[in-house]
Coordinates of C-alpha atoms and ligand atoms in Angstrom, one line a residue:
X292 CA 0.1 -0.1 -0.1
X293 CA 1.3 3.6 -0.9
X294 CA -0.1 6.6 1.0
X295 CA 0.2 9.7 -0.7
X296 CA -0.1 12.4 1.6
X297 CA -1.6 15.9 0.4
X298 CA -2.2 19.2 1.8
X299 CA -5.7 19.6 1.1
X300 CA -9.0 18.4 -1.1
X301 CA -7.8 20.4 -4.2
X302 CA -4.4 18.6 -3.8
X303 CA -6.0 15.3 -3.4
X304 CA -8.1 15.9 -6.7
X305 CA -5.0 16.9 -8.9
X306 CA -3.0 14.0 -7.6
X307 CA -5.7 11.5 -8.3
X308 CA -6.2 12.9 -11.8
X309 CA -2.6 12.8 -12.5
X310 CA -2.4 9.2 -11.6
X311 CA -5.4 8.3 -14.0
X312 CA -4.2 10.3 -16.7
X313 CA -0.7 8.7 -16.5
X314 CA -2.6 5.3 -16.6
X315 CA -4.6 6.5 -19.7
X316 CA -1.4 7.7 -21.2
X317 CA 0.2 4.6 -20.9
X318 CA -2.9 2.1 -21.7
X319 CA -5.1 4.4 -24.0
X320 CA -7.6 1.5 -23.8
X321 CA -7.8 1.7 -20.1
X322 CA -10.9 0.2 -18.3
X323 CA -11.4 2.6 -15.6
X324 CA -13.6 1.7 -12.6
X325 CA -15.5 4.9 -11.2
X326 CA -17.1 6.3 -8.1
X327 CA -19.7 8.9 -7.3
X328 CA -20.2 10.8 -4.3
X329 CA -18.9 14.3 -3.2
X330 CA -15.3 12.9 -2.7
X331 CA -14.4 12.4 -6.5
X332 CA -16.0 15.8 -8.2
X333 CA -12.6 17.6 -7.8
X334 CA -11.0 14.8 -9.5
X335 CA -13.5 14.6 -12.1
X336 CA -13.1 18.8 -12.8
X337 CA -9.4 18.1 -13.2
X338 CA -10.0 15.2 -15.5
X339 CA -12.3 17.3 -17.7
X340 CA -9.5 20.2 -17.5
X341 CA -6.8 17.5 -18.6
X342 CA -9.1 16.4 -21.5
X343 CA -9.7 20.0 -22.7
X344 CA -6.0 21.0 -22.9
X345 CA -5.4 17.4 -24.8
X346 CA -3.4 16.0 -22.0
X347 CA -5.9 13.1 -21.8
X348 CA -7.5 11.1 -24.8
X349 CA -10.6 9.3 -23.6
X350 CA -11.7 8.1 -26.8
X351 CA -10.6 4.6 -26.3
X352 CA -11.4 4.4 -22.6
X353 CA -14.1 2.3 -21.2
X354 CA -15.6 3.3 -17.7
X355 CA -17.5 1.1 -15.5
X356 CA -19.1 2.4 -12.4
X357 CA -19.4 1.1 -9.0
X358 CA -23.2 1.2 -8.2
X359 CA -26.6 2.7 -9.0
X360 CA -29.6 3.4 -6.9
X361 CA -32.4 0.7 -7.1
X362 CA -35.5 2.2 -8.8
X363 CA -34.2 5.6 -10.1
X364 CA -34.3 6.2 -13.7
X365 CA -30.9 6.9 -15.4
X366 CA -32.3 10.8 -16.1
X367 CA -33.4 11.0 -12.4
X368 CA -31.0 14.2 -11.0
X369 CA -29.9 11.6 -8.2
X370 CA -29.1 8.6 -9.9
X371 CA -25.6 8.0 -10.4
X372 CA -25.9 7.6 -14.4
X373 CA -26.9 11.1 -14.0
X374 CA -24.0 12.4 -11.8
X375 CA -21.6 10.8 -13.9
X376 CA -22.8 12.4 -17.1
X377 CA -22.9 15.6 -15.4
X378 CA -19.6 15.8 -13.9
X379 CA -17.4 13.9 -16.3
X380 CA -18.7 11.8 -19.2
X381 CA -20.6 14.2 -21.2
X382 CA -17.6 16.6 -20.9
X383 CA -14.8 14.5 -22.2
X384 CA -14.4 13.1 -25.7
X385 CA -15.3 9.1 -24.7
X386 CA -17.7 7.2 -26.4
X387 CA -20.7 7.2 -24.2
X388 CA -21.4 3.6 -25.5
X389 CA -18.2 2.7 -23.5
X390 CA -19.4 4.0 -20.3
X391 CA -21.5 1.7 -17.9
X392 CA -23.6 2.0 -14.6
X393 CA -25.9 -0.6 -13.3
X394 CA -29.6 -0.2 -14.6
X395 CA -31.4 0.5 -11.6
X396 CA -34.6 0.2 -13.3
X397 CA -34.1 -3.3 -14.9
X398 CA -37.3 -5.2 -14.4
X399 CA -35.0 -8.3 -13.5
X400 CA -32.6 -7.2 -10.9
X401 CA -31.0 -10.8 -10.5
X402 CA -30.3 -10.6 -14.7
X403 CA -29.1 -7.2 -14.6
X404 CA -26.4 -8.5 -11.8
X405 CA -25.3 -11.2 -14.1
X406 CA -25.3 -8.8 -17.0
X407 CA -23.0 -6.3 -14.9
X408 CA -20.4 -8.9 -13.9
X409 CA -20.5 -10.6 -17.6
X410 CA -19.8 -6.9 -18.7
X411 CA -16.8 -6.2 -16.5
X412 CA -15.3 -9.7 -17.4
X413 CA -15.6 -9.0 -21.2
X414 CA -14.1 -5.8 -20.8
X415 CA -11.1 -8.0 -19.5
X416 CA -11.5 -6.7 -15.9
X417 CA -10.7 -3.2 -14.4
X418 CA -7.2 -1.5 -15.0
X419 CA -7.7 1.2 -12.3
X420 CA -10.4 1.4 -9.8
X421 CA -11.1 4.9 -8.2
X422 CA -12.9 4.4 -4.8
X423 CA -14.2 6.8 -2.2
X424 CA -15.2 5.2 1.4
X425 CA -18.3 5.6 3.1
X426 CA -18.5 6.4 6.9
X427 CA -19.1 3.1 8.0
X428 CA -16.4 1.5 5.6
X429 CA -18.4 0.9 2.5
X430 CA -16.7 0.6 -0.7
X431 CA -19.2 1.1 -3.7
X432 CA -22.4 -0.1 -1.7
X433 CA -20.6 -2.9 -0.3
X434 CA -22.2 -2.3 2.9
X435 CA -21.1 -3.7 6.4
X436 CA -22.0 -7.4 6.8
X437 CA -21.0 -11.1 8.2
X438 CA -19.3 -11.8 4.8
X439 CA -17.7 -10.3 1.7
X440 CA -20.1 -10.4 -1.3
X441 CA -18.2 -10.9 -4.2
X442 CA -20.5 -10.6 -7.3
X443 CA -22.6 -7.9 -8.2
X444 CA -25.8 -7.5 -6.0
X445 CA -28.5 -5.8 -4.8
X446 CA -28.2 -4.4 -1.4
X447 CA -30.7 -2.9 1.4
X448 CA -28.7 0.2 2.6
X449 CA -27.9 0.8 6.0
X450 CA -29.5 3.7 7.8
X451 CA -26.4 5.4 8.2
X452 CA -25.7 5.3 4.8
X453 CA -29.2 6.6 3.7
X454 CA -28.7 9.4 6.5
X455 CA -25.5 10.3 4.7
X456 CA -26.9 10.4 1.3
X457 CA -30.2 12.2 1.9
X458 CA -28.0 15.4 1.5
X459 CA -28.5 15.3 -2.0
X460 CA -32.3 14.7 -1.7
X461 CA -34.9 16.9 -0.8
X462 CA -35.8 15.1 2.2
X463 CA -34.8 11.5 3.6
X464 CA -37.8 9.6 2.4
X465 CA -36.7 10.1 -1.0
X466 CA -33.5 8.4 -0.6
X467 CA -33.7 5.0 -2.3
X468 CA -33.6 2.1 0.3
X469 CA -31.8 -0.2 -2.0
X470 CA -28.9 0.0 -4.5
X471 CA -27.0 -2.1 -6.9
X472 CA -23.4 -2.5 -6.5
X473 CA -20.6 -4.2 -7.9
X474 CA -19.0 -6.9 -5.6
X475 CA -15.8 -7.0 -3.6
X476 CA -14.1 -9.3 -6.5
X477 CA -13.7 -7.1 -9.3
X478 CA -12.5 -4.4 -7.0
X479 CA -10.0 -6.7 -5.7
X480 CA -9.0 -8.1 -9.0
X481 CA -8.6 -4.5 -10.3
X482 CA -4.9 -4.0 -11.5
X483 CA -4.6 -1.0 -9.7
X484 CA -6.9 0.6 -6.6
X485 CA -6.9 4.7 -5.6
X486 CA -8.7 5.2 -3.1
X487 CA -9.3 8.9 -1.9
X488 CA -10.7 10.3 1.1
X489 CA -10.8 13.9 2.8
X490 CA -12.9 15.3 5.6
X491 CA -12.3 15.0 9.3
X492 CA -15.2 12.8 9.5
X493 CA -13.6 10.2 7.3
X494 CA -10.3 9.9 9.5
X495 CA -11.3 7.3 11.7
X496 CA -13.1 4.9 9.2
X497 CA -10.2 5.5 7.0
X498 CA -7.6 4.5 9.9
X499 CA -9.8 1.7 10.6
X500 CA -9.9 0.4 7.1
X501 CA -6.4 0.8 6.5
X502 CA -4.8 -0.7 9.8
X503 CA -7.6 -2.2 11.5
X504 CA -8.5 -6.1 11.2
X505 CA -9.6 -7.3 7.7
X506 CA -13.1 -7.7 8.4
X507 CA -16.6 -7.6 6.3
X508 CA -17.8 -5.4 8.9
X509 CA -15.5 -2.8 7.4
X510 CA -15.6 -3.7 3.9
X511 CA -12.6 -1.2 2.7
X512 CA -10.3 -3.4 5.2
X513 CA -10.1 -6.0 2.5
X514 CA -8.1 -3.2 0.4
X515 CA -5.3 -3.9 2.8
X516 CA -4.8 -7.4 0.8
X517 CA -4.8 -5.7 -2.4
X518 CA -1.2 -6.0 -4.4
X519 CA -1.5 -2.2 -5.6
X520 CA -3.4 0.2 -3.4
X521 CA -2.7 3.9 -3.7
X522 CA -4.4 6.1 -1.3
X523 CA -4.5 9.8 -1.8
X524 CA -5.4 11.8 1.2
X525 CA -4.9 15.0 3.5
X526 CA -5.9 13.0 6.4
X527 CA -3.6 12.0 9.3
X528 CA -4.0 8.6 9.5
Ligands
F6R651 C1 -20.5 5.7 -4.6 C2 -19.6 5.0 -3.9 C3 -19.5 5.3 -2.3 C4 -19.0 6.6 -1.9 C5 -19.1 6.7 -0.7 C6 -18.4 8.0 0.1 O1 -20.4 5.3 -6.0 O2 -18.8 4.6 -4.4 O3 -18.7 4.2 -1.6 O4 -17.5 6.5 -2.4 O5 -20.3 6.6 0.0 O6 -19.4 9.2 -0.2 P1 -18.4 10.6 -0.4 O7 -17.6 10.9 -1.3 O8 -20.0 11.3 -0.9 O9 -18.4 10.9 1.1

């Protein structure tokens, strides 16, 4: 594990974007695993800038997002598809057909989970997976549990996650109670994982995830076993 200590959120975002840019320069056909939430917004802003200046070419890149709320249309302003289009995908020179987010409105959720796992496999797995971390240690929407769930699945969100994410909705009742999430396997099989975290409210959980016991009650703790984990954070951990 490499921990890159930075001064603040802005530096974290620049460093993370530069790591992603370097990956794409070396491999124009990179398969990028992407996250949503407030943490990566600065990274996406920087990636858009680097694309505008011609420093990154996304034309052959594939993106595979971690998760999506169950029951939200892709056009819903709080859907993760909408988030990704708004913050990154519609602002760069990527072929939108090569960008993937689970379909939270799929009529057959089991089939959708299987389709997503097949898609990851057909893409040859993920080259670089960008991750944030939830206050309860979740990665994607892999919530604390008795076991690590390997494949894409539909998860009932924990109350703490619903509370945390209610800041994006008009009221807490609008927050979906379920989500589809990539499982632990493709994250751990990603050739490189880039974890970003900032804000004092993330300090304890980040410490626990990176130096506490590896346990499904803190899903991010599994990352300690990843062979190429880069953590970029301004937090003293
Ligand atoms: C969402 C995702 C989540 C977030 C986590 C932190 O795609 O992967 O695991 O990274 O909930 O969210 P923020 O960045 O909003 O604190």
